[in-house]
Coordinates of C-alpha atoms in Angstrom, one line a residue:
Chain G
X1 CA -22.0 -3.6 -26.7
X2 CA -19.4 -2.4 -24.3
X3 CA -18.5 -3.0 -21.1
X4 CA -16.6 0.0 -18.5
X5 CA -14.5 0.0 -16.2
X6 CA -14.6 2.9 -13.6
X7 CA -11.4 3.2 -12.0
X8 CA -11.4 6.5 -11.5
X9 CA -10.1 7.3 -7.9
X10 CA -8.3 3.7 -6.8
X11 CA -5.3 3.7 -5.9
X12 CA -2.2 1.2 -7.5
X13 CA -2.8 -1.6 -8.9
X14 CA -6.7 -1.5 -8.8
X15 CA -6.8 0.1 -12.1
X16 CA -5.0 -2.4 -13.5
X17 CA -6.8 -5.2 -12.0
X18 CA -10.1 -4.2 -12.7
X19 CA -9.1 -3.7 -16.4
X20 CA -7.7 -7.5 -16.8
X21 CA -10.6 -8.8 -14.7
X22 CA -13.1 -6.8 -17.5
X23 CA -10.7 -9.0 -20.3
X24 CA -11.1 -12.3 -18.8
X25 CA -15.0 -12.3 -18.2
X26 CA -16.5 -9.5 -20.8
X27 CA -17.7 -11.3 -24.3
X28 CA -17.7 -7.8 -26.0
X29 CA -15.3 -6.6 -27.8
X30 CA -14.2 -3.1 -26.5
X31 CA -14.1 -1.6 -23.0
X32 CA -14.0 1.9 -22.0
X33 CA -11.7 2.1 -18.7
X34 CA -11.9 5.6 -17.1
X35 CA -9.1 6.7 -14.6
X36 CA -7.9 9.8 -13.2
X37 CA -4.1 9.5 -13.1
X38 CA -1.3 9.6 -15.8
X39 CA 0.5 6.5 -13.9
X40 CA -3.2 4.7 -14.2
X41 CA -3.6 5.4 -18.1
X42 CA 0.3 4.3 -18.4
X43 CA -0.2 1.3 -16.4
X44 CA -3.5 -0.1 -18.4
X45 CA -2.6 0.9 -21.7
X46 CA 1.2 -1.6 -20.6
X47 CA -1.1 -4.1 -19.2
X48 CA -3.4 -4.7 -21.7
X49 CA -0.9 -5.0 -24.3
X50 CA 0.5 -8.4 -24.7
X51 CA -3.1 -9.4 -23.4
X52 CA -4.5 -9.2 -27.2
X53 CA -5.7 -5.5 -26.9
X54 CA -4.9 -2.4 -27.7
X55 CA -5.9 1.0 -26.9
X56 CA -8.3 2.5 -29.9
X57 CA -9.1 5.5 -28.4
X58 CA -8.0 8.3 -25.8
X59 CA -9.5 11.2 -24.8
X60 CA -8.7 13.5 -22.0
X61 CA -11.5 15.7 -20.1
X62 CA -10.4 17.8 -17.2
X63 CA -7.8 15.6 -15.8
X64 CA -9.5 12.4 -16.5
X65 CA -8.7 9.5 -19.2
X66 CA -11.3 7.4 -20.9
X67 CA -9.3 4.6 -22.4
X68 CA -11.3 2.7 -25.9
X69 CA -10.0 -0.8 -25.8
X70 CA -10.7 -3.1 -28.7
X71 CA -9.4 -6.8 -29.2
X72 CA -6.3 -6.1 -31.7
Chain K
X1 CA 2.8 13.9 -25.0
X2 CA 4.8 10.7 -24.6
X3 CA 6.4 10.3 -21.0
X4 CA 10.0 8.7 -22.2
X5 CA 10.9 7.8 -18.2
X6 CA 7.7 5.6 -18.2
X7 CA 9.4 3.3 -20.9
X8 CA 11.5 0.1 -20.6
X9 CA 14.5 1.9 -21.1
X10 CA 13.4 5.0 -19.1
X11 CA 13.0 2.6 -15.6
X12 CA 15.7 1.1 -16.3
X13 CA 17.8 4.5 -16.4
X14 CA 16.1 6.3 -13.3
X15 CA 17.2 2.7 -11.2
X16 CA 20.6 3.0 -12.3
X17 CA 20.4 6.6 -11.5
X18 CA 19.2 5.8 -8.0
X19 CA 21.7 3.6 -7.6
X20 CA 24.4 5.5 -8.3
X21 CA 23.6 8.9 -7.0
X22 CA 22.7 6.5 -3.3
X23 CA 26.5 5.4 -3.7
X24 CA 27.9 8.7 -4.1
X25 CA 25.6 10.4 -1.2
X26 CA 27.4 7.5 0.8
X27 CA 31.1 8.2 -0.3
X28 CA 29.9 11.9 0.4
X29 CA 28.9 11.3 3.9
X30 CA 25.8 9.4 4.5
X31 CA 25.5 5.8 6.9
X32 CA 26.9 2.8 5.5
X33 CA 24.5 1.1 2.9
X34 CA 22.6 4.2 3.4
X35 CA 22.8 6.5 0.5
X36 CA 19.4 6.8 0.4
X37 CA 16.9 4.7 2.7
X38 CA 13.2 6.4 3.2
X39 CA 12.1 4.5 6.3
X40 CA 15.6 5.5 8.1
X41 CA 15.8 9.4 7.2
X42 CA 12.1 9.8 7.9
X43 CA 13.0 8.2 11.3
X44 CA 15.7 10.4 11.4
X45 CA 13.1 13.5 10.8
X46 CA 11.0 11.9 13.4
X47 CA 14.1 12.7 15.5
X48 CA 15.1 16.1 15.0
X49 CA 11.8 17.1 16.1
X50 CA 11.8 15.4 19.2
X51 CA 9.2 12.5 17.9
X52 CA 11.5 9.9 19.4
X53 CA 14.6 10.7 22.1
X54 CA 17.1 8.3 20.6
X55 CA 20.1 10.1 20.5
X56 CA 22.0 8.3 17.2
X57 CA 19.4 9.0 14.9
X58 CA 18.1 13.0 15.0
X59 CA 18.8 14.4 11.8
X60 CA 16.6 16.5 9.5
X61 CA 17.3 14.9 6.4
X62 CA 17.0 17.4 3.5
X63 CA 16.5 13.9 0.7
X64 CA 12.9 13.2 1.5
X65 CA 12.6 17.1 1.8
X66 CA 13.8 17.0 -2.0
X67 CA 12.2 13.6 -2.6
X68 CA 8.2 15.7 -2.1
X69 CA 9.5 19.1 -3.8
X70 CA 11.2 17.4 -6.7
X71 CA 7.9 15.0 -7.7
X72 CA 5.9 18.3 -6.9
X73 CA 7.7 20.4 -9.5
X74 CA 7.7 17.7 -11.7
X75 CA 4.4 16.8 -11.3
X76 CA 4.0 20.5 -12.0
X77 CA 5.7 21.4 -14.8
X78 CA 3.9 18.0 -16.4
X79 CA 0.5 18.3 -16.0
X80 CA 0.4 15.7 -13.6
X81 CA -0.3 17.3 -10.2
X82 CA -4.2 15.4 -9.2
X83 CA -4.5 16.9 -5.8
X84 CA -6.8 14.1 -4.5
X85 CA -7.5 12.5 -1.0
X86 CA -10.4 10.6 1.0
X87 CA -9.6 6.8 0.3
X88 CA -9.7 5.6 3.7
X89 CA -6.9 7.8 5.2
X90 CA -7.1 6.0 8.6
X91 CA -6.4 3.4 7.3
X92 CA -3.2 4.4 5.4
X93 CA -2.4 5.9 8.4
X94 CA -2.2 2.9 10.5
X95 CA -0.7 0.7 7.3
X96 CA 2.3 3.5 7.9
X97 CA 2.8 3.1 11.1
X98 CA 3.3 -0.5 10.9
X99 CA 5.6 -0.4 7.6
X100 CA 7.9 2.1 9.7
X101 CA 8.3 -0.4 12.5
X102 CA 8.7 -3.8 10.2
X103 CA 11.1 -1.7 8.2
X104 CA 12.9 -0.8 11.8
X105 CA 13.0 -4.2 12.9
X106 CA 14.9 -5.3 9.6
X107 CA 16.7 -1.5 9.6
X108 CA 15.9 -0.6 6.5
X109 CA 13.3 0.4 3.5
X110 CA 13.0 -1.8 0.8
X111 CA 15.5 0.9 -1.3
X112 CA 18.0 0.5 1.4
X113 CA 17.3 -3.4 1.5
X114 CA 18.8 -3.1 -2.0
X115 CA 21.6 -1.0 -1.3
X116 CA 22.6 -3.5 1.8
X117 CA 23.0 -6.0 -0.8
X118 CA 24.9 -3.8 -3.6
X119 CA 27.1 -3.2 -0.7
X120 CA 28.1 -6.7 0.4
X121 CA 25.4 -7.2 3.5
X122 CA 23.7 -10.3 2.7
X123 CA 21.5 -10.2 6.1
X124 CA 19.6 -8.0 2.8
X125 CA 19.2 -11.6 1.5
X126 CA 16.5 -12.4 4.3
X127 CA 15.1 -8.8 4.0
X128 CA 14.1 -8.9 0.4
X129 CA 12.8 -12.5 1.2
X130 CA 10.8 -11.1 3.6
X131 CA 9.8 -8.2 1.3
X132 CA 8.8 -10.4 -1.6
X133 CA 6.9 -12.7 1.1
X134 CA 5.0 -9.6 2.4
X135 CA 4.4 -8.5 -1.0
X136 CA 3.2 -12.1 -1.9
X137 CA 0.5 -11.8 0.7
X138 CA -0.8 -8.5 -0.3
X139 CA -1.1 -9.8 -3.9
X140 CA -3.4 -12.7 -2.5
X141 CA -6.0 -9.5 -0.5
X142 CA -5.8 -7.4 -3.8
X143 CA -7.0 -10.7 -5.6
X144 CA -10.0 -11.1 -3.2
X145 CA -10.7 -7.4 -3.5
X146 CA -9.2 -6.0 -1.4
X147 CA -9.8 -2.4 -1.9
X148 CA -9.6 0.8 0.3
X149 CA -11.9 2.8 -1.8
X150 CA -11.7 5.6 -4.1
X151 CA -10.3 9.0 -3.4
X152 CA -11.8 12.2 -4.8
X153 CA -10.6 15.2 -5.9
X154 CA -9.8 18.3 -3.8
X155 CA -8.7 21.7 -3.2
X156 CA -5.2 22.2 -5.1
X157 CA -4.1 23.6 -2.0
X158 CA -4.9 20.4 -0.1
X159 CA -2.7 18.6 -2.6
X160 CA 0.5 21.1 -2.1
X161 CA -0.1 21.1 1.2
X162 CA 2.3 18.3 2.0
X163 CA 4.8 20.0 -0.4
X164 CA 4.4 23.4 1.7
X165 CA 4.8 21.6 4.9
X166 CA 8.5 20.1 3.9
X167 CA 9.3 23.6 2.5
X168 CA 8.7 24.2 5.9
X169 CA 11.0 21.2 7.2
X170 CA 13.8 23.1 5.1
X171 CA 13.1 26.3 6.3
X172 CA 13.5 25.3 9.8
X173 CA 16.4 23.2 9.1
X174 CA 18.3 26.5 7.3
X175 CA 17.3 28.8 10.7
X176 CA 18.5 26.0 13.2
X177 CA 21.1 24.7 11.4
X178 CA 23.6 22.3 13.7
X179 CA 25.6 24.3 16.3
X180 CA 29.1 22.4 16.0
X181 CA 28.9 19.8 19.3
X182 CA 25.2 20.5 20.2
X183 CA 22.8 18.1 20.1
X184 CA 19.9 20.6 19.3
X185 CA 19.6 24.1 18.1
X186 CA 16.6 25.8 19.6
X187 CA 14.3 23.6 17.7
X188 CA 15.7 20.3 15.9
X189 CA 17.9 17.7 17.6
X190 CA 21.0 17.1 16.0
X191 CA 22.9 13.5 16.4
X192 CA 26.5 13.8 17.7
X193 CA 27.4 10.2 17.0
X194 CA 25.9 7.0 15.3
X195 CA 23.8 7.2 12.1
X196 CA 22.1 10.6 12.6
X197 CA 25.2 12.3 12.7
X198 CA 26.7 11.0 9.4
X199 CA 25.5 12.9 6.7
X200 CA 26.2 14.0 3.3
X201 CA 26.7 18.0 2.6
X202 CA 23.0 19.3 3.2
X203 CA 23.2 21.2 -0.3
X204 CA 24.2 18.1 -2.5
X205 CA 22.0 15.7 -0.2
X206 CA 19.5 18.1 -1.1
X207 CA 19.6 18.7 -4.7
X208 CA 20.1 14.8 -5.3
X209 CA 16.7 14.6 -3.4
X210 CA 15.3 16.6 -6.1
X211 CA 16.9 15.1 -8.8
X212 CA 15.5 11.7 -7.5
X213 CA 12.0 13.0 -7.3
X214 CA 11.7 14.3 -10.3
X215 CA 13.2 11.3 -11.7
X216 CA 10.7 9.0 -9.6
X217 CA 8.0 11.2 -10.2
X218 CA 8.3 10.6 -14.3
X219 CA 9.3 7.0 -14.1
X220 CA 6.6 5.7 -11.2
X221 CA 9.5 4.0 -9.9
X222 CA 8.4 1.7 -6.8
X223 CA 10.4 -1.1 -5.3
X224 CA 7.4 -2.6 -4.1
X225 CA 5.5 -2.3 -7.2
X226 CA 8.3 -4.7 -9.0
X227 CA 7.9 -7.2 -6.8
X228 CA 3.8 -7.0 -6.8
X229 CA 3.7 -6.5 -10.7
X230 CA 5.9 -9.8 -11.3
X231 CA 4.2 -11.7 -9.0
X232 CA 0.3 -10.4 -9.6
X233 CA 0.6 -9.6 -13.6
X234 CA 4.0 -11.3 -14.7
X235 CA 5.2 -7.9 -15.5
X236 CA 9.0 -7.1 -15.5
X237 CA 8.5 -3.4 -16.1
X238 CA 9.3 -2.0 -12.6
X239 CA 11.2 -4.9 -12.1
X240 CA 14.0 -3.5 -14.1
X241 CA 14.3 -0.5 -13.0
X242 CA 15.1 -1.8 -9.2
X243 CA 17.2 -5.1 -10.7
X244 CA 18.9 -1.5 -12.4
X245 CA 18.9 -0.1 -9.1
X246 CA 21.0 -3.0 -7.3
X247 CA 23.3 -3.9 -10.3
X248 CA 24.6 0.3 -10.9
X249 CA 24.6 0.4 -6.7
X250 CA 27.0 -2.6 -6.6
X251 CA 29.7 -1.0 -9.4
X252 CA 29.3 2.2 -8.2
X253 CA 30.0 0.4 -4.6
X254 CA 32.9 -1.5 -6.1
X255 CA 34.3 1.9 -8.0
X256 CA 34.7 3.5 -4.4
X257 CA 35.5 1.0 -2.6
X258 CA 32.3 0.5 -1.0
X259 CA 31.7 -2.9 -1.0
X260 CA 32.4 -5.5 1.6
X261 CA 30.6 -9.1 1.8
X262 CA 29.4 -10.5 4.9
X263 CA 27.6 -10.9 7.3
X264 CA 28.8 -9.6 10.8
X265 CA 30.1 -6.4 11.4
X266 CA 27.8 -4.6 8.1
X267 CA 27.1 -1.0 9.0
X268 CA 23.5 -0.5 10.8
X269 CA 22.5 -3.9 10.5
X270 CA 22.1 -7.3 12.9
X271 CA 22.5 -10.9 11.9
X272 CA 19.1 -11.9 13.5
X273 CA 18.2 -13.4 9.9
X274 CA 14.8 -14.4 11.4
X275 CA 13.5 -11.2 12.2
X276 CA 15.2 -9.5 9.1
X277 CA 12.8 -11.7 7.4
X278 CA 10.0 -10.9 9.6
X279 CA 10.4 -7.1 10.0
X280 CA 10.1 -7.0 5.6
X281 CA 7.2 -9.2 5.7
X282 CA 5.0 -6.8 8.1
X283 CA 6.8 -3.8 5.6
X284 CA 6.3 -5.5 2.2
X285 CA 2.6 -6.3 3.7
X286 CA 2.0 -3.1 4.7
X287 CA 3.3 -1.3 2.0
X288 CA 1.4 -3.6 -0.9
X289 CA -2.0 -3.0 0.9
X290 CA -1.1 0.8 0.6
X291 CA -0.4 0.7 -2.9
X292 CA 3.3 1.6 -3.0
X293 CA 6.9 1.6 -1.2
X294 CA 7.7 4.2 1.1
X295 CA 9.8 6.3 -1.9
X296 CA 6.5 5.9 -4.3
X297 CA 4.3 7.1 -1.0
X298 CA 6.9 10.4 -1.0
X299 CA 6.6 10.6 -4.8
X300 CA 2.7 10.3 -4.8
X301 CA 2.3 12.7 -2.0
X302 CA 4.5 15.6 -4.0
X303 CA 2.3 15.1 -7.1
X304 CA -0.7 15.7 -5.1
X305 CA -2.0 12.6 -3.2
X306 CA -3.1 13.3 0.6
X307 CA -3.8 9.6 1.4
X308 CA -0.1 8.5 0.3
X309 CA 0.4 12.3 2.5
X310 CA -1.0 10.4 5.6
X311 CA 0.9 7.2 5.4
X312 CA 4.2 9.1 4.9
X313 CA 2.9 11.1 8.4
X314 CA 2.3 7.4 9.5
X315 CA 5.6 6.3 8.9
X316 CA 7.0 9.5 11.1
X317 CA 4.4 9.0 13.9
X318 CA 5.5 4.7 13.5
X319 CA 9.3 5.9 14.2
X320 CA 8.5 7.8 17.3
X321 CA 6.7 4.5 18.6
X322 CA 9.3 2.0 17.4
X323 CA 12.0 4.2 19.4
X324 CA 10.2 5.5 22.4
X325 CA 8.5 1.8 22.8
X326 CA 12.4 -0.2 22.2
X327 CA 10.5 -1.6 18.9
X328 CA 13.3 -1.1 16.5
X329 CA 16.5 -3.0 15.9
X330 CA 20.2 -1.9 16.5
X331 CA 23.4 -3.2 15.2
X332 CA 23.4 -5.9 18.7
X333 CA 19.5 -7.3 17.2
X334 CA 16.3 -6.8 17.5
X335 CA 14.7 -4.3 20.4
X336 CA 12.6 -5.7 24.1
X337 CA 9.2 -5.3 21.8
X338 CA 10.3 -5.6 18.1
X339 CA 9.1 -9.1 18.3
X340 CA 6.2 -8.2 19.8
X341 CA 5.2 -5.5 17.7
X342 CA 6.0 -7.3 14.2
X343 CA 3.2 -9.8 15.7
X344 CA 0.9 -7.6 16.5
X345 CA 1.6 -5.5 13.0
X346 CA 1.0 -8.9 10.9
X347 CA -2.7 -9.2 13.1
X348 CA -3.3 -5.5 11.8
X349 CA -2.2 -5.8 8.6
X350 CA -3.9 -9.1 7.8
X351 CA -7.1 -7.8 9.6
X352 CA -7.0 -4.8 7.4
X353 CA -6.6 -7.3 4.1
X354 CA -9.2 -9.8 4.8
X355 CA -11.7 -7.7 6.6
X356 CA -11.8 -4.7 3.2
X357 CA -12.6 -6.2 0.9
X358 CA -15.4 -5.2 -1.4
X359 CA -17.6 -8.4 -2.7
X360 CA -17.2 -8.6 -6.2
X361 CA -19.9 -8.6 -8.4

């Protein structure tokens, strides 16, 4: 299972706050987080750090980030 | 590729660069505890066209020109222009307008809040109170969801089209350049005493406008964002680079002589210590619910942004109202309506916090 975050769009620090929220209530063990900015990948991938994840996977499609993050 | 400005040590650098270069464009000319201060020289802007008729302050300041261009080209060069708009512009509009005036009432951005205190003001003191207060209450609407919606993609040119506009600002600027005495050249108002007229050479002001956007641009440096990230995530990243900021400002202060403590007599500033509070908290409110400082707005707008492009348009149209309505301070305190109008900004801005907010699933 897998739970996403679509942050795609949302302006500082919603990214980032959607991302944590998806840590504290998902039971699964990765999340796909999709933004739209470099400052938004940045921002999650220092967030979640520190937070017992990590960031498993990046890929980059036409300006836009979908971010694999898996319990480290 | 790896974005070595977005790192610990990379904030930390670009604040002490800030700080620094906002000392020299001081020793070089600029206001007192004004080397660099965003709400002020886009007040100033507001001036030289004619937005507001206060005399002192009417100066086309070529910083925030070089602020846009320099994040542009960076954003540019890197891959990271995301020409983007549609996120409840009103909205941002109205959340500039009110950040301008708070930021008049206290005289000063939360940038130049900083460099008051690296200079020896301590009225600052009650300004970054204020700030972090303002900032504080933000943090409590973004943790109800508070949320202005997404913005979408859109036409390149939409996204430069702030950029073209101060190209346009330094155009005019170069054509109608000051006529030695006159208070306007055809166009542009020119200050002949007070704050608007003391500037830096416009070439050096300028360039270190560029330098500073690029810098900002790579970095995400945000003086409100330090304040929101300590108190929302515990994070200390941005943090640094404005504690940076403060610490380089005050040697580089020291070094040339800049610094003087007190609290009387501090260049473009007042004592009332109650509404230097105030004025931050509608500002830091403000600019927490818009998602970044008045720089970071500038810095966002170059790389692409139009609704960071409408509050920075906010912040010019809030300076004509805060002078043509007596809403901003001066050095003798606050103006007939400041009070008045940091009231009625808190209503807006705490209207516009508790009544967007999208109900959480």
């Amino acid at each position: 299972m897998s739970t996403t975050v679509d942050a795609r769009g949302l302006s500082c620090p919603q990214p980032v706050l959607d991302t944590l929220t998806a840590i504290q209530t998902t039971r699964d063990n990765t999340i796909t987080v999709l933004v739209d900015t470099e400052a938004s990948k940045e921002n999650v991938t220092r967030a979640v750090q520190g937070k017992g994840w990590r960031v498993s996977n990046l890929e980059e499609n036409d300006g836009e980030y979908s971010l694999t993050l898996t319990k480290s | 590729m790896k974005n070595h400005f977005a790192s610990k040590w990379g904030i930390i650098g670009v604040g002490a660069a800030i700080g620094v270069l906002a000392a020299l464009l001081q020793k070089l000319g600029n206001p007192g505890n004004m080397g660099i201060c965003v709400a002020c020289f886009e007040r100033d802007i507001a001036g030289a066209f004619g937005l507001h008729r206060a005399g002192v302050v009417q100066y086309l300041r070529p910083e925030i020109v070089g602020f846009v261009l320099g994040s542009c080209g960076a954003a540019l060069a890197f891959r990271d222009f995301r020409p983007r708009t549609g996120s409840a512009p009103f909205v941002r509009f109205v959340l500039g307008i009110f950040a301008m005036i708070g930021a008049l009432v206290f005289l000063g951005c939360p940038w130049r809040a900083m460099l008051r205190l690296a200079g020896g003001d301590m009225n600052a003191i009650f300004g970054l109170l204020g700030l972090i207060a303002g900032v504080y209450v933000g943090t409590l609407f973004l943790k109800n969801g508070y949320n202005l919606g997404p913005a979408k993609k859109t036409h390149p040119a939409a996204g430069l089209l702030i950029s073209l506009i101060m190209l346009g600002f330094l155009a005019l600027a170069l054509i109608y350049p000051q006529i030695e005495g006159q208070p306007k050249n055809d166009i542009l108002f020119y200050s002949l005493k007070g704050p608007g007229a003391m500037h830096a050479p416009f070439v050096i002001s300028l360039a270190i406008g560029l330098g500073v956007g690029i810098l900002a641009q790579r970095s995400r440096f945000c003086t409100m964002g330090a304040f929101r990230d300590l108190i929302l995530f515990k994070q200390t990243h941005l943090f640094g680079g404005v504690v940076a900021l403060i610490v380089a400002a005050f040697l580089a202060n020291l070094a040339m002589g800049q610094f003087h403590a007190g609290f009387a007599g501090q260049p473009v500033a007042h004592t009332q210590g109650v509404w230097n509070f105030m004025g931050m908290v509608l500002a830091g409110l403000a600019f927490a619910l818009a998602g970044g400082c008045p720089g970071r707005q500038l810095f966002l707008a170059g790389e692409g942004d139009g609704d960071a492009a409408v509050f920075v348009f906010g912040m010019i149209v809030g300076a004509g109202f805060a002078h043509n309505f007596g809403l901003a301070s001066s050095p003798k305190g606050v103006g007939p309506h400041g009070i008045a109008a940091v009231i009625i900004g808190l209503i807006v801005c705490l209207g516009i916090g508790w009544f967007m907010r999208k109900q959480r699933a």
